[in-house]
Amino acid sequence: MARGKRRPRNKSGRILPALLLGVLGIAPLSIHSAAGEDHVLLGLPPMTSAQNATDGKQIELGRKLFFDRRLSASGTVSCASCHQPGHALSDGLPVSRGDRGQTGTRNAPSLINVRFNNSFFWDGRRATLEEQAIDPFLNPREHGLRGRSELLERIKKDPAYVHAFFETYRLSAGAIEIKHVTQAIAGFERTLAAGDSPFDRYYYKGEKRALSESAARGLAIFQGRAKCASCHVIGNEHALFTDFEFHSLSVGTQAIEQRLVEITTKLVASRAGGKSLDQTITNDRDIAELGRFAVTLKPADIGKFRTPSLRNVAVTGPYMHNGSVKTLEEAVELEVYYRGVENGYPLILTLQERDDLIAFLRSLTSPHLNRWNAPGIAHY
């Protein structure tokens, strides 16, 4: 994992004030409270300029677009339908449910701290938030719009949106393009940050009472014998709990392994025919289980999926790319089993050690997950 720059410190070891960080060109990660005050989030990396979202008008416009159900074929689905504040910006379902109740093939990942991702979707098929933002609108099983022109038409016929785009980008209605829509949504999504968990206070602030004895033992197991931190990385200065790489736990591949030639041939033909990879994956459960291979066509990538962050993992179930694991306890059992397979020898944990590991994972829940409320409009 490419680590961020170390935070500047004075001789006493304390983090330098935000003003000096600004002079140095490093922005401390913060959220904006209702009063407009900034609150630095413990445990998260400093932001690069590309990860920052400081334009308040763009953020507010993106927030309205994110919560607006009118931007779907039936007027019943918004981005927030699958990324709900009450579920830590996931939806609590095994797989996402879109326009007219249609289901997809993948579990909706949380958008918390998505600003730090270097790829998007479980298979990494998009490189930026802006690229990712348009796909759900045009997917028949998600927002179900017929094309980019329909999305722009729905936006431009609303005087409030026309005014907001003018205030944000100084654009007339006729000049609004898809790139402006996705920039606004991505700008809002970059504000969806969460840190300051009990783990952060214990690990980065030295508050030894922030973790229970059980959770502290679980942290030692996580970093030590279980080797969880090899993929869910904890750094000296911050922790995103992911290496941003693609790995396989063989979840879902057993169901297709006898038909791999047939399924991979079908995928290659689909891509050669110019069909949307996004829609192919959402429509075909077998192809969806190919994981990263659907993007790279490299045999070694079959069944590999992006390492999810473990922040707020206790409130973002069900788990895995297909939502097939219902509980955190089951997820831990599965991870422990495959960690043993990778090591070449079984990883044996006592019941107490498993409980400790789960207690640690629960300590990764941030205290401010419900602050992303819908804007004051009647159609969210």
XYZ file of C-alpha atoms in Angstrom:
380
model
C 0.000 0.000 0.000
C 1.284 3.437 -0.864
C 1.319 5.299 2.418
C 0.583 8.982 2.723
C 3.124 11.517 3.917
C 3.886 11.499 7.605
C 2.168 14.218 9.564
C 4.559 17.039 10.561
C 5.196 17.147 14.324
C 6.868 19.599 16.653
C 9.574 18.633 19.142
C 7.035 17.515 21.718
C 5.682 14.984 19.245
C 2.311 16.652 18.864
C 0.678 17.125 15.466
C 1.264 20.664 14.226
C -1.739 22.990 13.998
C -3.949 22.860 10.918
C -2.855 26.354 9.872
C 0.777 25.256 9.558
C -0.289 22.111 7.700
C -2.024 24.363 5.213
C 1.137 26.400 4.719
C 2.996 23.177 4.064
C 0.387 22.147 1.486
C -0.998 19.224 3.512
C -4.679 19.327 4.399
C -5.726 17.583 7.621
C -8.789 15.427 6.972
C -11.839 17.104 8.435
C -15.596 17.039 8.377
C -17.836 20.084 8.447
C -20.203 20.300 11.375
C -23.605 21.921 11.203
C -22.030 25.060 12.634
C -19.468 25.086 9.845
C -16.565 24.220 12.135
C -13.907 21.741 11.100
C -13.185 18.585 13.066
C -9.981 16.696 12.274
C -10.597 12.964 12.032
C -8.153 10.877 14.024
C -6.704 7.865 12.242
C -7.093 9.008 8.640
C -4.305 10.112 6.275
C -3.715 13.726 5.268
C -5.493 14.493 2.015
C -3.947 15.272 -1.322
C -5.509 18.095 -3.321
C -7.224 15.519 -5.558
C -8.904 13.918 -2.528
C -10.079 17.184 -1.040
C -13.551 18.627 -1.519
C -13.679 22.209 -0.285
C -16.241 23.864 -2.571
C -19.334 24.146 -0.407
C -21.665 24.868 -3.330
C -20.412 21.831 -5.255
C -20.755 19.634 -2.176
C -24.331 20.758 -1.563
C -25.264 20.261 -5.228
C -23.707 16.798 -5.164
C -25.612 15.979 -1.995
C -28.941 16.876 -3.637
C -28.123 14.790 -6.698
C -27.059 11.885 -4.456
C -30.400 11.823 -2.591
C -32.719 12.624 -5.524
C -35.011 9.725 -6.467
C -36.337 11.582 -9.490
C -33.072 10.713 -11.253
C -34.269 7.165 -11.896
C -36.698 5.656 -14.399
C -39.496 5.067 -11.893
C -38.633 7.913 -9.547
C -38.011 5.498 -6.680
C -34.211 5.085 -6.579
C -31.390 7.436 -5.623
C -27.695 6.890 -4.943
C -28.667 6.886 -1.274
C -30.962 3.893 -1.826
C -27.886 1.651 -1.888
C -25.672 3.892 0.237
C -27.796 4.789 3.238
C -26.495 6.929 6.120
C -28.282 4.601 8.550
C -26.210 1.652 7.272
C -22.851 3.461 7.241
C -23.421 4.200 3.531
C -24.166 0.604 2.556
C -27.710 -0.827 2.395
C -27.827 -3.885 4.649
C -28.849 -6.176 1.774
C -26.931 -9.137 0.292
C -27.060 -7.545 -3.177
C -28.258 -4.136 -4.253
C -31.877 -3.493 -5.211
C -32.519 -0.938 -7.939
C -35.285 0.458 -10.115
C -38.606 -1.412 -9.822
C -37.085 -3.775 -7.259
C -34.587 -5.340 -9.649
C -31.586 -6.931 -7.963
C -27.987 -6.867 -9.060
C -25.163 -9.317 -8.402
C -22.969 -7.454 -5.942
C -23.159 -6.243 -2.359
C -23.211 -2.443 -2.058
C -19.905 -1.378 -0.464
C -19.819 1.438 2.044
C -18.781 4.812 0.629
C -17.113 5.903 3.853
C -13.554 7.145 3.171
C -14.066 6.422 -0.522
C -11.986 9.516 -1.286
C -8.853 7.440 -0.617
C -9.666 4.616 -3.053
C -7.511 4.167 -6.138
C -10.129 2.026 -7.900
C -13.882 1.573 -7.645
C -16.402 -1.265 -7.668
C -15.451 -4.656 -6.271
C -13.435 -5.450 -9.401
C -11.787 -2.036 -9.775
C -13.263 -1.363 -13.198
C -13.317 2.417 -12.700
C -10.314 4.544 -11.753
C -11.981 7.666 -10.345
C -15.080 8.643 -8.404
C -16.194 10.761 -11.351
C -16.013 7.761 -13.703
C -17.880 5.583 -11.246
C -20.664 8.080 -10.592
C -22.333 7.839 -14.008
C -22.648 4.036 -14.238
C -25.544 3.475 -11.804
C -27.722 6.067 -13.563
C -27.452 4.212 -16.874
C -27.707 0.655 -15.560
C -31.188 -0.878 -16.161
C -30.992 -2.711 -12.818
C -30.014 0.400 -10.865
C -31.411 3.848 -11.787
C -32.597 2.564 -15.172
C -32.277 5.766 -17.227
C -32.108 5.281 -20.982
C -28.974 7.338 -21.482
C -26.977 10.404 -20.511
C -29.360 12.674 -22.356
C -32.286 11.545 -20.178
C -30.305 12.255 -17.011
C -29.428 15.759 -18.238
C -33.019 16.373 -19.340
C -34.376 15.540 -15.877
C -31.854 17.868 -14.266
C -32.328 20.774 -16.676
C -36.108 20.852 -16.357
C -35.784 21.606 -12.633
C -35.251 25.383 -12.105
C -33.632 24.698 -8.719
C -30.977 22.525 -10.348
C -30.417 25.055 -13.151
C -29.853 27.735 -10.527
C -27.541 25.455 -8.488
C -25.398 24.575 -11.500
C -25.109 28.255 -12.369
C -24.121 29.140 -8.807
C -21.601 26.300 -8.691
C -20.073 26.314 -12.175
C -21.390 29.535 -13.782
C -23.127 27.470 -16.443
C -26.347 28.150 -18.280
C -28.799 25.254 -18.541
C -27.662 24.462 -22.064
C -24.033 24.225 -20.991
C -24.558 21.620 -18.235
C -22.766 18.393 -19.158
C -22.440 14.967 -17.585
C -18.968 15.831 -16.332
C -20.450 18.601 -14.183
C -23.005 16.195 -12.714
C -20.369 13.591 -11.834
C -17.985 16.241 -10.468
C -20.671 17.425 -8.069
C -21.582 13.909 -6.896
C -17.924 12.963 -6.475
C -17.326 16.188 -4.554
C -20.047 15.242 -2.077
C -18.792 11.660 -1.814
C -15.342 12.950 -0.877
C -16.852 14.418 2.283
C -18.017 10.979 3.464
C -15.189 10.411 5.898
C -15.162 8.605 9.238
C -12.420 8.098 11.797
C -12.177 8.785 15.528
C -13.145 5.230 16.450
C -12.242 3.679 19.814
C -9.363 1.965 17.993
C -8.058 5.314 16.761
C -8.180 6.834 20.216
C -6.354 3.800 21.631
C -3.745 3.404 18.869
C -3.046 6.948 17.723
C -3.920 8.988 20.796
C -2.735 6.646 23.508
C -6.069 6.395 25.329
C -5.595 2.933 26.792
C -9.119 2.824 28.174
C -10.618 3.406 24.723
C -10.481 -0.361 24.064
C -11.739 -3.129 26.278
C -9.220 -5.750 27.352
C -10.831 -8.159 24.899
C -10.544 -5.716 21.975
C -6.906 -4.959 22.850
C -6.135 -8.685 22.770
C -7.993 -8.882 19.443
C -5.786 -6.127 18.014
C -2.697 -8.138 18.963
C -4.123 -11.191 17.185
C -5.113 -9.071 14.160
C -1.585 -7.721 13.780
C 0.177 -10.878 14.885
C -0.719 -14.524 14.512
C -3.794 -14.042 12.308
C -1.851 -11.722 9.941
C -5.040 -9.825 9.075
C -3.057 -6.592 8.861
C -1.122 -7.893 5.864
C -4.154 -6.954 3.731
C -6.086 -4.714 6.129
C -3.192 -2.377 6.733
C -2.578 -0.417 9.937
C 0.067 2.285 9.486
C 2.136 4.155 12.038
C 0.266 7.409 11.385
C -3.102 6.284 10.039
C -5.123 3.230 9.068
C -7.481 2.661 6.157
C -7.568 -1.110 6.810
C -7.039 -2.019 3.152
C -4.082 -2.580 0.861
C -6.221 -1.538 -2.165
C -5.214 -4.807 -3.836
C -7.285 -7.728 -5.166
C -7.419 -11.079 -3.387
C -9.417 -14.294 -3.508
C -11.123 -16.132 -0.651
C -12.756 -18.487 -3.184
C -16.136 -17.042 -2.196
C -18.490 -17.702 -5.111
C -15.956 -19.387 -7.390
C -16.847 -22.917 -6.292
C -20.253 -22.512 -7.936
C -18.706 -21.721 -11.325
C -15.400 -23.607 -11.364
C -16.787 -26.479 -13.477
C -18.035 -23.988 -16.083
C -15.136 -21.553 -16.222
C -14.396 -22.102 -19.919
C -18.027 -21.447 -20.841
C -18.346 -18.364 -18.605
C -15.028 -16.758 -19.539
C -15.758 -17.328 -23.238
C -19.121 -15.628 -22.766
C -17.447 -12.651 -21.096
C -14.822 -12.259 -23.804
C -17.525 -12.384 -26.491
C -19.535 -9.759 -24.631
C -16.575 -7.422 -24.374
C -15.638 -7.983 -28.027
C -19.201 -7.080 -28.970
C -18.890 -3.734 -27.230
C -21.412 -4.468 -24.484
C -21.203 -2.445 -21.283
C -19.033 -4.284 -18.769
C -20.924 -2.596 -15.954
C -24.260 -3.914 -17.196
C -22.871 -7.345 -18.060
C -21.615 -7.803 -14.511
C -24.868 -6.552 -12.981
C -26.994 -8.837 -15.178
C -24.974 -12.068 -15.054
C -24.232 -13.669 -11.684
C -21.726 -16.103 -13.172
C -19.676 -13.378 -14.825
C -19.903 -11.308 -11.649
C -18.117 -14.101 -9.775
C -15.092 -13.786 -12.074
C -14.062 -10.687 -10.156
C -11.019 -8.762 -11.337
C -10.667 -11.087 -14.339
C -13.636 -9.360 -15.974
C -11.495 -6.215 -16.150
C -8.009 -7.579 -16.886
C -8.791 -10.918 -18.612
C -5.789 -12.349 -16.760
C -6.445 -15.933 -15.563
C -4.647 -15.227 -12.266
C -7.332 -12.633 -11.460
C -10.271 -15.047 -11.554
C -12.206 -14.739 -8.301
C -10.171 -11.812 -6.972
C -11.940 -8.815 -5.429
C -10.770 -5.536 -3.955
C -9.840 -5.638 -0.289
C -12.613 -3.743 1.529
C -11.786 -1.422 4.382
C -12.720 -2.828 7.770
C -13.701 0.536 9.210
C -17.281 0.288 10.506
C -17.333 -3.377 9.506
C -19.638 -4.240 12.415
C -22.466 -2.166 10.879
C -21.986 -2.825 7.155
C -23.029 -6.479 6.839
C -23.791 -8.719 5.099
C -20.278 -9.378 3.851
C -18.203 -10.362 0.819
C -18.717 -9.150 -2.748
C -21.942 -11.126 -3.133
C -23.340 -10.596 0.355
C -23.281 -14.320 0.994
C -21.881 -14.065 4.538
C -24.532 -12.784 6.927
C -22.710 -12.064 10.165
C -19.396 -10.697 11.349
C -18.777 -13.943 13.208
C -19.182 -15.946 9.983
C -16.897 -13.524 8.147
C -14.184 -14.007 10.762
C -14.520 -17.803 10.510
C -14.104 -17.610 6.740
C -11.119 -15.265 6.914
C -9.405 -17.442 9.517
C -9.899 -20.538 7.370
C -8.461 -19.009 4.213
C -5.627 -17.348 6.112
C -4.634 -20.867 7.119
C -4.869 -22.024 3.490
C -2.596 -19.166 2.404
C -0.091 -19.949 5.143
C -0.032 -23.637 4.294
C -1.031 -24.652 7.805
C -4.257 -24.168 9.776
C -4.707 -21.016 11.825
C -6.217 -22.266 15.061
C -7.882 -19.740 17.349
C -9.617 -20.545 20.598
C -13.194 -19.400 21.130
C -11.884 -16.634 23.386
C -9.431 -15.475 20.720
C -12.195 -15.347 18.125
C -14.343 -13.327 20.502
C -11.396 -10.993 21.085
C -10.875 -10.547 17.360
C -14.553 -9.688 16.881
C -14.404 -7.248 19.815
C -11.507 -5.496 18.077
C -13.421 -5.295 14.788
C -16.356 -3.731 16.625
C -13.967 -1.076 17.960
C -13.525 0.208 14.385
C -17.003 1.777 14.403
C -16.909 5.570 14.220
C -19.233 7.615 16.451
C -20.480 10.017 13.778
C -22.023 7.792 11.101
C -25.499 9.328 10.966
C -24.567 12.909 10.161
C -25.061 12.619 6.388
C -28.717 13.557 6.250
C -30.781 14.107 3.157
C -31.025 17.737 2.022
C -34.183 19.731 2.560
C -36.022 18.513 -0.525
C -39.157 16.426 -0.726
C -37.976 13.961 -3.371
C -35.136 12.075 -1.717
